[in-house]
Amino acid sequence: MLPQMNDKFDAFIAPAREHKGGLLFLGAVLFLMLVYTELTFGIVGLFGLGLSVLGGTDVAQGLSSVSTNISDPVTPQSMIVLLVTFVSMLAAVWLTVGLFRGQSIRTLLGPGAVLRNFLTTCALIAPVVVVFFVITLVGTSATPNLSLSEWVFWMLPALPLLLLQVSSEELVFRGYLMQELASRFSSRWIWIFLPSVIFGSLHFDPSKFGANGFLVVAATTLFGVIASDLTIRTGNLGAAIGLHFMNNFMAMMLVSLDGTMNGLSLFVTETHVSEHSEVRGFLLTDIGSIIVLYAIYLLVMRWLERRRKRQYE
């Protein structure tokens, strides 16, 4: 059921084939991680410096305040700062591709109609988001977090920054990592699942989710597999970015679990992230819904493939 190597995906990974460097790939990944970490610290430091100047406090206090706020972003301002820090991820992958491949970051997006795939995916998923939004409001006793006017105001900077966040992550995991692995290994299990598992593992947060942290990893790993599937079938990152954008818009801007990244959310659940038994039910339902929707998607893809074959017979 998982997609095979095809002409579109072959064209997508072609830039990585041109610059295979053996163990140099590991060095490139380490470089990417180092640059991302250092730039993130730099961005947080700049915000801390600015806060200390505006608030008349010392730099250390300003830095501590910014770090605390983005680790638990329950206000619109702290969420905006958190999203801005993803500039460091974008810059890190841009520098990595430029230095180790001598290529433009555009090669990670892939050929073809990237924007069209992004917009089409957003349009197709929008009704699903609306349905889940209504079901969540009716079934979980969510409470307003921001007034509608406040929410609309904050969406003006938040939506472009959300696009920055999801694009940066897709460029790293479904772009750079998947291209590099697919150009080196013939097994799709490696280049589909390894980036997805890494992506999911980075969401592990036992201090916040407790034992449910493993369910969060499972859900985000499954999401990564679906995003990889879309990338392989379409030959570029447009659809994966669209899926990621709509998913995070729902989870971060519409209805958020209380105690998570809910600073920009219109509603928050009455259930707090620390209520582990209740949250476990939410996560299992979420994983189940993802599996069902993905199964439907795979059946539709299979039906379309058979239809195309009949047309050419």
PDB file of C-alpha atoms in Angstrom:
ATOM      1  CA  MET A   1       0.000   0.000   0.000  1.00  0.00           C
ATOM      2  CA  LEU A   2       2.912   2.351   0.624  1.00  0.00           C
ATOM      3  CA  PRO A   3       4.090   4.115  -2.537  1.00  0.00           C
ATOM      4  CA  GLN A   4       6.978   2.750  -4.585  1.00  0.00           C
ATOM      5  CA  MET A   5       9.790   4.577  -6.290  1.00  0.00           C
ATOM      6  CA  ASN A   6       8.325   6.353  -9.325  1.00  0.00           C
ATOM      7  CA  ASP A   7       9.355   8.869 -11.971  1.00  0.00           C
ATOM      8  CA  LYS A   8       8.128  11.874  -9.965  1.00  0.00           C
ATOM      9  CA  PHE A   9       9.964  10.855  -6.805  1.00  0.00           C
ATOM     10  CA  ASP A  10      13.047   9.924  -8.816  1.00  0.00           C
ATOM     11  CA  ALA A  11      13.117  13.484 -10.159  1.00  0.00           C
ATOM     12  CA  PHE A  12      12.611  14.772  -6.602  1.00  0.00           C
ATOM     13  CA  ILE A  13      15.715  13.001  -5.263  1.00  0.00           C
ATOM     14  CA  ALA A  14      17.862  13.637  -8.360  1.00  0.00           C
ATOM     15  CA  PRO A  15      19.675  16.665  -6.803  1.00  0.00           C
ATOM     16  CA  ALA A  16      20.870  14.468  -3.914  1.00  0.00           C
ATOM     17  CA  ARG A  17      22.161  11.825  -6.355  1.00  0.00           C
ATOM     18  CA  GLU A  18      24.337  14.450  -8.021  1.00  0.00           C
ATOM     19  CA  HIS A  19      26.217  15.134  -4.796  1.00  0.00           C
ATOM     20  CA  LYS A  20      26.431  11.866  -2.869  1.00  0.00           C
ATOM     21  CA  GLY A  21      29.375  12.213  -0.515  1.00  0.00           C
ATOM     22  CA  GLY A  22      29.414   8.998   1.518  1.00  0.00           C
ATOM     23  CA  LEU A  23      30.098   9.773   5.170  1.00  0.00           C
ATOM     24  CA  LEU A  24      29.978  13.462   4.315  1.00  0.00           C
ATOM     25  CA  PHE A  25      26.197  13.108   4.691  1.00  0.00           C
ATOM     26  CA  LEU A  26      26.637  12.443   8.413  1.00  0.00           C
ATOM     27  CA  GLY A  27      28.793  15.520   8.711  1.00  0.00           C
ATOM     28  CA  ALA A  28      26.135  17.536   6.919  1.00  0.00           C
ATOM     29  CA  VAL A  29      23.453  16.351   9.353  1.00  0.00           C
ATOM     30  CA  LEU A  30      25.637  17.227  12.330  1.00  0.00           C
ATOM     31  CA  PHE A  31      26.334  20.628  10.779  1.00  0.00           C
ATOM     32  CA  LEU A  32      22.604  21.214  10.288  1.00  0.00           C
ATOM     33  CA  MET A  33      21.877  20.328  13.928  1.00  0.00           C
ATOM     34  CA  LEU A  34      24.692  22.530  15.219  1.00  0.00           C
ATOM     35  CA  VAL A  35      23.713  25.559  13.140  1.00  0.00           C
ATOM     36  CA  TYR A  36      20.052  25.142  14.088  1.00  0.00           C
ATOM     37  CA  THR A  37      20.899  24.986  17.803  1.00  0.00           C
ATOM     38  CA  GLU A  38      23.266  27.947  17.727  1.00  0.00           C
ATOM     39  CA  LEU A  39      20.933  30.133  15.681  1.00  0.00           C
ATOM     40  CA  THR A  40      18.002  29.289  17.969  1.00  0.00           C
ATOM     41  CA  PHE A  41      20.054  30.373  20.981  1.00  0.00           C
ATOM     42  CA  GLY A  42      20.964  33.528  19.084  1.00  0.00           C
ATOM     43  CA  ILE A  43      17.340  34.385  18.302  1.00  0.00           C
ATOM     44  CA  VAL A  44      16.275  33.748  21.900  1.00  0.00           C
ATOM     45  CA  GLY A  45      19.214  35.905  23.027  1.00  0.00           C
ATOM     46  CA  LEU A  46      18.116  38.783  20.793  1.00  0.00           C
ATOM     47  CA  PHE A  47      14.587  38.651  22.187  1.00  0.00           C
ATOM     48  CA  GLY A  48      16.010  38.483  25.714  1.00  0.00           C
ATOM     49  CA  LEU A  49      18.218  41.501  25.039  1.00  0.00           C
ATOM     50  CA  GLY A  50      15.291  43.433  23.592  1.00  0.00           C
ATOM     51  CA  LEU A  51      13.106  42.565  26.588  1.00  0.00           C
ATOM     52  CA  SER A  52      15.798  43.638  29.031  1.00  0.00           C
ATOM     53  CA  VAL A  53      16.222  46.992  27.250  1.00  0.00           C
ATOM     54  CA  LEU A  54      12.484  47.670  27.093  1.00  0.00           C
ATOM     55  CA  GLY A  55      11.842  46.461  30.640  1.00  0.00           C
ATOM     56  CA  GLY A  56      14.882  48.017  32.252  1.00  0.00           C
ATOM     57  CA  THR A  57      16.141  44.671  33.586  1.00  0.00           C
ATOM     58  CA  ASP A  58      19.458  42.880  33.199  1.00  0.00           C
ATOM     59  CA  VAL A  59      20.084  40.681  30.162  1.00  0.00           C
ATOM     60  CA  ALA A  60      20.121  37.432  32.132  1.00  0.00           C
ATOM     61  CA  GLN A  61      16.659  38.126  33.506  1.00  0.00           C
ATOM     62  CA  GLY A  62      15.361  39.021  30.053  1.00  0.00           C
ATOM     63  CA  LEU A  63      16.843  35.848  28.560  1.00  0.00           C
ATOM     64  CA  SER A  64      15.368  33.725  31.356  1.00  0.00           C
ATOM     65  CA  SER A  65      11.940  35.293  30.817  1.00  0.00           C
ATOM     66  CA  VAL A  66      11.977  34.610  27.066  1.00  0.00           C
ATOM     67  CA  SER A  67      13.177  31.016  27.549  1.00  0.00           C
ATOM     68  CA  THR A  68      10.446  30.344  30.118  1.00  0.00           C
ATOM     69  CA  ASN A  69       7.746  31.815  27.911  1.00  0.00           C
ATOM     70  CA  ILE A  70       8.611  29.861  24.763  1.00  0.00           C
ATOM     71  CA  SER A  71       8.910  26.611  26.726  1.00  0.00           C
ATOM     72  CA  ASP A  72       5.317  27.131  27.896  1.00  0.00           C
ATOM     73  CA  PRO A  73       3.765  29.489  25.305  1.00  0.00           C
ATOM     74  CA  VAL A  74       0.360  30.310  26.800  1.00  0.00           C
ATOM     75  CA  THR A  75       0.178  33.895  25.481  1.00  0.00           C
ATOM     76  CA  PRO A  76      -0.034  35.120  21.870  1.00  0.00           C
ATOM     77  CA  GLN A  77       3.260  36.963  22.247  1.00  0.00           C
ATOM     78  CA  SER A  78       5.150  33.884  23.459  1.00  0.00           C
ATOM     79  CA  MET A  79       3.719  31.776  20.628  1.00  0.00           C
ATOM     80  CA  ILE A  80       4.811  34.376  18.065  1.00  0.00           C
ATOM     81  CA  VAL A  81       8.340  34.325  19.496  1.00  0.00           C
ATOM     82  CA  LEU A  82       8.355  30.508  19.408  1.00  0.00           C
ATOM     83  CA  LEU A  83       7.306  30.460  15.744  1.00  0.00           C
ATOM     84  CA  VAL A  84       9.954  33.073  14.885  1.00  0.00           C
ATOM     85  CA  THR A  85      12.666  30.750  16.221  1.00  0.00           C
ATOM     86  CA  PHE A  86      11.985  28.429  13.262  1.00  0.00           C
ATOM     87  CA  VAL A  87      13.902  30.919  11.146  1.00  0.00           C
ATOM     88  CA  SER A  88      16.938  29.119  12.557  1.00  0.00           C
ATOM     89  CA  MET A  89      15.795  25.766  11.130  1.00  0.00           C
ATOM     90  CA  LEU A  90      15.189  27.300   7.720  1.00  0.00           C
ATOM     91  CA  ALA A  91      18.583  29.006   7.790  1.00  0.00           C
ATOM     92  CA  ALA A  92      20.305  25.802   8.929  1.00  0.00           C
ATOM     93  CA  VAL A  93      18.942  23.641   6.109  1.00  0.00           C
ATOM     94  CA  TRP A  94      19.594  26.438   3.586  1.00  0.00           C
ATOM     95  CA  LEU A  95      23.256  26.654   4.670  1.00  0.00           C
ATOM     96  CA  THR A  96      23.616  22.865   4.714  1.00  0.00           C
ATOM     97  CA  VAL A  97      22.321  22.420   1.167  1.00  0.00           C
ATOM     98  CA  GLY A  98      24.407  25.340  -0.065  1.00  0.00           C
ATOM     99  CA  LEU A  99      27.677  24.247   1.550  1.00  0.00           C
ATOM    100  CA  PHE A 100      27.479  20.455   1.198  1.00  0.00           C
ATOM    101  CA  ARG A 101      25.645  20.209  -2.125  1.00  0.00           C
ATOM    102  CA  GLY A 102      26.371  23.563  -3.718  1.00  0.00           C
ATOM    103  CA  GLN A 103      22.661  23.812  -4.510  1.00  0.00           C
ATOM    104  CA  SER A 104      19.743  26.122  -3.860  1.00  0.00           C
ATOM    105  CA  ILE A 105      17.249  25.302  -1.113  1.00  0.00           C
ATOM    106  CA  ARG A 106      14.689  25.257  -3.940  1.00  0.00           C
ATOM    107  CA  THR A 107      15.971  21.777  -4.855  1.00  0.00           C
ATOM    108  CA  LEU A 108      14.480  20.474  -1.586  1.00  0.00           C
ATOM    109  CA  LEU A 109      10.993  21.609  -2.576  1.00  0.00           C
ATOM    110  CA  GLY A 110      11.089  19.474  -5.682  1.00  0.00           C
ATOM    111  CA  PRO A 111      10.017  20.089  -9.272  1.00  0.00           C
ATOM    112  CA  GLY A 112       6.506  20.642 -10.523  1.00  0.00           C
ATOM    113  CA  ALA A 113       3.563  22.578  -9.180  1.00  0.00           C
ATOM    114  CA  VAL A 114       4.567  22.988  -5.513  1.00  0.00           C
ATOM    115  CA  LEU A 115       2.187  25.896  -4.853  1.00  0.00           C
ATOM    116  CA  ARG A 116      -0.721  24.181  -6.604  1.00  0.00           C
ATOM    117  CA  ASN A 117      -0.220  21.011  -4.569  1.00  0.00           C
ATOM    118  CA  PHE A 118      -0.056  23.075  -1.374  1.00  0.00           C
ATOM    119  CA  LEU A 119      -3.278  24.971  -2.119  1.00  0.00           C
ATOM    120  CA  THR A 120      -5.116  21.858  -3.349  1.00  0.00           C
ATOM    121  CA  THR A 121      -4.206  19.927  -0.203  1.00  0.00           C
ATOM    122  CA  CYS A 122      -5.286  22.812   2.046  1.00  0.00           C
ATOM    123  CA  ALA A 123      -8.603  23.024   0.187  1.00  0.00           C
ATOM    124  CA  LEU A 124      -9.219  19.275   0.429  1.00  0.00           C
ATOM    125  CA  ILE A 125      -8.388  19.114   4.137  1.00  0.00           C
ATOM    126  CA  ALA A 126     -10.298  22.281   5.123  1.00  0.00           C
ATOM    127  CA  PRO A 127     -13.720  20.510   5.343  1.00  0.00           C
ATOM    128  CA  VAL A 128     -12.156  17.776   7.514  1.00  0.00           C
ATOM    129  CA  VAL A 129     -10.717  20.449   9.821  1.00  0.00           C
ATOM    130  CA  VAL A 130     -14.131  22.108  10.101  1.00  0.00           C
ATOM    131  CA  VAL A 131     -15.789  18.774  10.992  1.00  0.00           C
ATOM    132  CA  PHE A 132     -13.163  17.950  13.622  1.00  0.00           C
ATOM    133  CA  PHE A 133     -13.392  21.494  14.989  1.00  0.00           C
ATOM    134  CA  VAL A 134     -17.154  21.166  15.486  1.00  0.00           C
ATOM    135  CA  ILE A 135     -16.855  17.655  16.950  1.00  0.00           C
ATOM    136  CA  THR A 136     -14.155  18.830  19.360  1.00  0.00           C
ATOM    137  CA  LEU A 137     -16.216  21.816  20.541  1.00  0.00           C
ATOM    138  CA  VAL A 138     -19.303  19.672  21.049  1.00  0.00           C
ATOM    139  CA  GLY A 139     -17.604  16.642  22.553  1.00  0.00           C
ATOM    140  CA  THR A 140     -14.842  18.034  24.801  1.00  0.00           C
ATOM    141  CA  SER A 141     -16.324  21.100  26.521  1.00  0.00           C
ATOM    142  CA  ALA A 142     -13.729  23.490  25.122  1.00  0.00           C
ATOM    143  CA  THR A 143     -13.654  27.030  26.491  1.00  0.00           C
ATOM    144  CA  PRO A 144     -12.769  30.285  24.693  1.00  0.00           C
ATOM    145  CA  ASN A 145      -9.107  31.241  24.921  1.00  0.00           C
ATOM    146  CA  LEU A 146      -9.116  34.445  22.863  1.00  0.00           C
ATOM    147  CA  SER A 147     -11.953  36.676  21.758  1.00  0.00           C
ATOM    148  CA  LEU A 148     -12.717  36.445  18.045  1.00  0.00           C
ATOM    149  CA  SER A 149     -11.367  39.965  17.414  1.00  0.00           C
ATOM    150  CA  GLU A 150      -8.115  39.173  19.284  1.00  0.00           C
ATOM    151  CA  TRP A 151      -7.755  35.905  17.425  1.00  0.00           C
ATOM    152  CA  VAL A 152      -8.235  37.527  14.009  1.00  0.00           C
ATOM    153  CA  PHE A 153      -5.681  40.223  14.928  1.00  0.00           C
ATOM    154  CA  TRP A 154      -3.045  37.679  15.970  1.00  0.00           C
ATOM    155  CA  MET A 155      -3.663  35.492  12.912  1.00  0.00           C
ATOM    156  CA  LEU A 156      -2.157  38.234  10.726  1.00  0.00           C
ATOM    157  CA  PRO A 157       1.419  37.514  11.908  1.00  0.00           C
ATOM    158  CA  ALA A 158       0.704  33.949  13.068  1.00  0.00           C
ATOM    159  CA  LEU A 159      -0.348  32.391   9.754  1.00  0.00           C
ATOM    160  CA  PRO A 160       2.793  33.411   7.812  1.00  0.00           C
ATOM    161  CA  LEU A 161       4.914  32.262  10.762  1.00  0.00           C
ATOM    162  CA  LEU A 162       3.026  28.972  10.905  1.00  0.00           C
ATOM    163  CA  LEU A 163       3.804  28.495   7.222  1.00  0.00           C
ATOM    164  CA  LEU A 164       7.462  29.218   8.056  1.00  0.00           C
ATOM    165  CA  GLN A 165       7.394  26.603  10.824  1.00  0.00           C
ATOM    166  CA  VAL A 166       5.826  23.763   8.842  1.00  0.00           C
ATOM    167  CA  SER A 167       7.850  24.542   5.699  1.00  0.00           C
ATOM    168  CA  SER A 168      11.106  24.482   7.663  1.00  0.00           C
ATOM    169  CA  GLU A 169      10.278  21.100   9.192  1.00  0.00           C
ATOM    170  CA  GLU A 170       9.232  19.618   5.853  1.00  0.00           C
ATOM    171  CA  LEU A 171      12.374  20.930   4.156  1.00  0.00           C
ATOM    172  CA  VAL A 172      14.474  19.134   6.780  1.00  0.00           C
ATOM    173  CA  PHE A 173      12.606  15.824   7.189  1.00  0.00           C
ATOM    174  CA  ARG A 174      10.733  15.167   3.930  1.00  0.00           C
ATOM    175  CA  GLY A 175      13.149  17.312   1.928  1.00  0.00           C
ATOM    176  CA  TYR A 176      16.792  16.992   2.917  1.00  0.00           C
ATOM    177  CA  LEU A 177      16.752  13.761   4.953  1.00  0.00           C
ATOM    178  CA  MET A 178      14.428  11.833   2.653  1.00  0.00           C
ATOM    179  CA  GLN A 179      16.288  12.929  -0.478  1.00  0.00           C
ATOM    180  CA  GLU A 180      19.639  11.941   0.974  1.00  0.00           C
ATOM    181  CA  LEU A 181      18.433   8.553   2.240  1.00  0.00           C
ATOM    182  CA  ALA A 182      16.491   7.680  -0.932  1.00  0.00           C
ATOM    183  CA  SER A 183      19.556   8.479  -3.043  1.00  0.00           C
ATOM    184  CA  ARG A 184      21.605   5.988  -0.989  1.00  0.00           C
ATOM    185  CA  PHE A 185      19.228   3.154  -0.099  1.00  0.00           C
ATOM    186  CA  SER A 186      16.841   1.209  -2.309  1.00  0.00           C
ATOM    187  CA  SER A 187      14.547   0.136   0.541  1.00  0.00           C
ATOM    188  CA  ARG A 188      11.589   2.469   0.974  1.00  0.00           C
ATOM    189  CA  TRP A 189      11.361   1.366   4.623  1.00  0.00           C
ATOM    190  CA  ILE A 190      14.525   3.369   5.279  1.00  0.00           C
ATOM    191  CA  TRP A 191      13.658   6.596   3.507  1.00  0.00           C
ATOM    192  CA  ILE A 192      10.006   6.630   4.575  1.00  0.00           C
ATOM    193  CA  PHE A 193      10.273   5.479   8.187  1.00  0.00           C
ATOM    194  CA  LEU A 194      13.663   6.757   9.399  1.00  0.00           C
ATOM    195  CA  PRO A 195      12.901  10.492   8.865  1.00  0.00           C
ATOM    196  CA  SER A 196       9.395   9.903  10.259  1.00  0.00           C
ATOM    197  CA  VAL A 197      10.699   8.197  13.411  1.00  0.00           C
ATOM    198  CA  ILE A 198      13.243  10.976  13.972  1.00  0.00           C
ATOM    199  CA  PHE A 199      10.500  13.560  13.445  1.00  0.00           C
ATOM    200  CA  GLY A 200       8.228  11.768  15.915  1.00  0.00           C
ATOM    201  CA  SER A 201      10.966  11.267  18.504  1.00  0.00           C
ATOM    202  CA  LEU A 202      11.667  14.991  18.635  1.00  0.00           C
ATOM    203  CA  HIS A 203       8.108  15.461  19.964  1.00  0.00           C
ATOM    204  CA  PHE A 204       8.823  13.252  23.000  1.00  0.00           C
ATOM    205  CA  ASP A 205       8.159  15.328  26.124  1.00  0.00           C
ATOM    206  CA  PRO A 206       7.618  13.128  29.212  1.00  0.00           C
ATOM    207  CA  SER A 207       7.828  16.140  31.558  1.00  0.00           C
ATOM    208  CA  LYS A 208       4.597  17.422  30.032  1.00  0.00           C
ATOM    209  CA  PHE A 209       2.818  14.323  28.753  1.00  0.00           C
ATOM    210  CA  GLY A 210       4.112  11.682  31.172  1.00  0.00           C
ATOM    211  CA  ALA A 211       3.656   8.143  29.832  1.00  0.00           C
ATOM    212  CA  ASN A 212       1.491   9.620  27.069  1.00  0.00           C
ATOM    213  CA  GLY A 213       4.691  10.970  25.542  1.00  0.00           C
ATOM    214  CA  PHE A 214       5.067   7.695  23.647  1.00  0.00           C
ATOM    215  CA  LEU A 215       1.587   8.110  22.160  1.00  0.00           C
ATOM    216  CA  VAL A 216       2.568  11.605  21.009  1.00  0.00           C
ATOM    217  CA  VAL A 217       5.630  10.086  19.322  1.00  0.00           C
ATOM    218  CA  ALA A 218       3.435   7.430  17.679  1.00  0.00           C
ATOM    219  CA  ALA A 219       0.973  10.039  16.391  1.00  0.00           C
ATOM    220  CA  THR A 220       3.660  12.346  15.000  1.00  0.00           C
ATOM    221  CA  THR A 221       5.589   9.429  13.469  1.00  0.00           C
ATOM    222  CA  LEU A 222       2.411   8.307  11.711  1.00  0.00           C
ATOM    223  CA  PHE A 223       1.920  11.863  10.502  1.00  0.00           C
ATOM    224  CA  GLY A 224       5.462  11.801   9.126  1.00  0.00           C
ATOM    225  CA  VAL A 225       4.731   8.586   7.202  1.00  0.00           C
ATOM    226  CA  ILE A 226       1.662  10.189   5.612  1.00  0.00           C
ATOM    227  CA  ALA A 227       3.622  13.330   4.696  1.00  0.00           C
ATOM    228  CA  SER A 228       6.305  11.092   3.152  1.00  0.00           C
ATOM    229  CA  ASP A 229       3.624   9.232   1.192  1.00  0.00           C
ATOM    230  CA  LEU A 230       2.312  12.500  -0.260  1.00  0.00           C
ATOM    231  CA  THR A 231       5.830  13.591  -1.189  1.00  0.00           C
ATOM    232  CA  ILE A 232       6.589  10.314  -2.979  1.00  0.00           C
ATOM    233  CA  ARG A 233       3.334  10.337  -4.948  1.00  0.00           C
ATOM    234  CA  THR A 234       3.436  14.015  -5.948  1.00  0.00           C
ATOM    235  CA  GLY A 235       7.198  14.447  -6.394  1.00  0.00           C
ATOM    236  CA  ASN A 236       7.473  17.634  -4.346  1.00  0.00           C
ATOM    237  CA  LEU A 237       6.810  19.039  -0.861  1.00  0.00           C
ATOM    238  CA  GLY A 238       3.716  21.095  -1.725  1.00  0.00           C
ATOM    239  CA  ALA A 239       1.131  18.567  -0.502  1.00  0.00           C
ATOM    240  CA  ALA A 240       3.138  17.651   2.622  1.00  0.00           C
ATOM    241  CA  ILE A 241       3.479  21.317   3.594  1.00  0.00           C
ATOM    242  CA  GLY A 242      -0.259  21.801   3.027  1.00  0.00           C
ATOM    243  CA  LEU A 243      -1.096  18.803   5.230  1.00  0.00           C
ATOM    244  CA  HIS A 244       1.284  19.982   7.943  1.00  0.00           C
ATOM    245  CA  PHE A 245      -0.072  23.538   7.788  1.00  0.00           C
ATOM    246  CA  MET A 246      -3.715  22.482   8.182  1.00  0.00           C
ATOM    247  CA  ASN A 247      -2.871  19.998  10.955  1.00  0.00           C
ATOM    248  CA  ASN A 248      -0.972  22.594  12.993  1.00  0.00           C
ATOM    249  CA  PHE A 249      -3.597  25.256  12.302  1.00  0.00           C
ATOM    250  CA  MET A 250      -6.204  22.978  13.851  1.00  0.00           C
ATOM    251  CA  ALA A 251      -4.037  21.973  16.829  1.00  0.00           C
ATOM    252  CA  MET A 252      -2.403  25.342  17.535  1.00  0.00           C
ATOM    253  CA  MET A 253      -4.822  27.995  16.269  1.00  0.00           C
ATOM    254  CA  LEU A 254      -8.325  26.541  16.623  1.00  0.00           C
ATOM    255  CA  VAL A 255      -8.572  24.102  19.553  1.00  0.00           C
ATOM    256  CA  SER A 256      -5.552  23.306  21.708  1.00  0.00           C
ATOM    257  CA  LEU A 257      -5.072  20.963  24.617  1.00  0.00           C
ATOM    258  CA  ASP A 258      -4.767  23.070  27.754  1.00  0.00           C
ATOM    259  CA  GLY A 259      -1.175  23.221  28.963  1.00  0.00           C
ATOM    260  CA  THR A 260       0.345  22.838  25.506  1.00  0.00           C
ATOM    261  CA  MET A 261       1.115  25.473  22.860  1.00  0.00           C
ATOM    262  CA  ASN A 262      -2.225  27.226  23.198  1.00  0.00           C
ATOM    263  CA  GLY A 263      -1.249  30.911  23.217  1.00  0.00           C
ATOM    264  CA  LEU A 264      -2.795  31.557  19.785  1.00  0.00           C
ATOM    265  CA  SER A 265      -5.682  29.115  20.010  1.00  0.00           C
ATOM    266  CA  LEU A 266      -9.277  30.276  19.708  1.00  0.00           C
ATOM    267  CA  PHE A 267     -10.403  27.575  22.167  1.00  0.00           C
ATOM    268  CA  VAL A 268      -8.700  25.361  24.738  1.00  0.00           C
ATOM    269  CA  THR A 269      -9.946  22.089  26.180  1.00  0.00           C
ATOM    270  CA  GLU A 270     -11.066  21.973  29.798  1.00  0.00           C
ATOM    271  CA  THR A 271      -8.863  18.898  30.144  1.00  0.00           C
ATOM    272  CA  HIS A 272      -5.291  19.820  31.076  1.00  0.00           C
ATOM    273  CA  VAL A 273      -2.285  18.004  29.638  1.00  0.00           C
ATOM    274  CA  SER A 274      -1.411  16.830  33.177  1.00  0.00           C
ATOM    275  CA  GLU A 275      -4.662  14.797  33.354  1.00  0.00           C
ATOM    276  CA  HIS A 276      -2.960  11.807  31.794  1.00  0.00           C
ATOM    277  CA  SER A 277      -5.847   9.327  31.684  1.00  0.00           C
ATOM    278  CA  GLU A 278      -8.156  11.767  29.893  1.00  0.00           C
ATOM    279  CA  VAL A 279      -5.398  12.903  27.539  1.00  0.00           C
ATOM    280  CA  ARG A 280      -4.635   9.260  26.704  1.00  0.00           C
ATOM    281  CA  GLY A 281      -8.187   8.914  25.399  1.00  0.00           C
ATOM    282  CA  PHE A 282      -7.759  12.023  23.238  1.00  0.00           C
ATOM    283  CA  LEU A 283      -4.487  10.759  21.800  1.00  0.00           C
ATOM    284  CA  LEU A 284      -5.806   7.276  21.056  1.00  0.00           C
ATOM    285  CA  THR A 285      -8.832   8.787  19.335  1.00  0.00           C
ATOM    286  CA  ASP A 286      -6.526  11.066  17.353  1.00  0.00           C
ATOM    287  CA  ILE A 287      -4.310   8.161  16.267  1.00  0.00           C
ATOM    288  CA  GLY A 288      -7.367   6.102  15.347  1.00  0.00           C
ATOM    289  CA  SER A 289      -8.782   8.963  13.278  1.00  0.00           C
ATOM    290  CA  ILE A 290      -5.460   9.391  11.470  1.00  0.00           C
ATOM    291  CA  ILE A 291      -5.317   5.664  10.672  1.00  0.00           C
ATOM    292  CA  VAL A 292      -8.889   5.636   9.337  1.00  0.00           C
ATOM    293  CA  LEU A 293      -8.357   8.742   7.205  1.00  0.00           C
ATOM    294  CA  TYR A 294      -5.044   7.387   5.904  1.00  0.00           C
ATOM    295  CA  ALA A 295      -6.662   4.037   5.073  1.00  0.00           C
ATOM    296  CA  ILE A 296      -9.384   5.839   3.104  1.00  0.00           C
ATOM    297  CA  TYR A 297      -6.705   7.870   1.334  1.00  0.00           C
ATOM    298  CA  LEU A 298      -4.757   4.713   0.422  1.00  0.00           C
ATOM    299  CA  LEU A 299      -7.898   3.029  -0.925  1.00  0.00           C
ATOM    300  CA  VAL A 300      -8.666   6.077  -3.065  1.00  0.00           C
ATOM    301  CA  MET A 301      -5.069   6.138  -4.351  1.00  0.00           C
ATOM    302  CA  ARG A 302      -5.277   2.434  -5.166  1.00  0.00           C
ATOM    303  CA  TRP A 303      -8.566   2.939  -7.018  1.00  0.00           C
ATOM    304  CA  LEU A 304      -7.114   5.842  -9.010  1.00  0.00           C
ATOM    305  CA  GLU A 305      -4.035   3.799  -9.946  1.00  0.00           C
ATOM    306  CA  ARG A 306      -6.200   0.914 -11.207  1.00  0.00           C
ATOM    307  CA  ARG A 307      -8.335   3.372 -13.150  1.00  0.00           C
ATOM    308  CA  ARG A 308      -5.270   4.849 -14.842  1.00  0.00           C
ATOM    309  CA  LYS A 309      -4.030   1.372 -15.774  1.00  0.00           C
ATOM    310  CA  ARG A 310      -7.384   0.507 -17.378  1.00  0.00           C
ATOM    311  CA  GLN A 311      -7.268   3.727 -19.427  1.00  0.00           C
ATOM    312  CA  TYR A 312      -3.876   2.762 -20.864  1.00  0.00           C
ATOM    313  CA  GLU A 313      -4.840  -0.843 -21.617  1.00  0.00           C
TER     314      GLU A 313
END
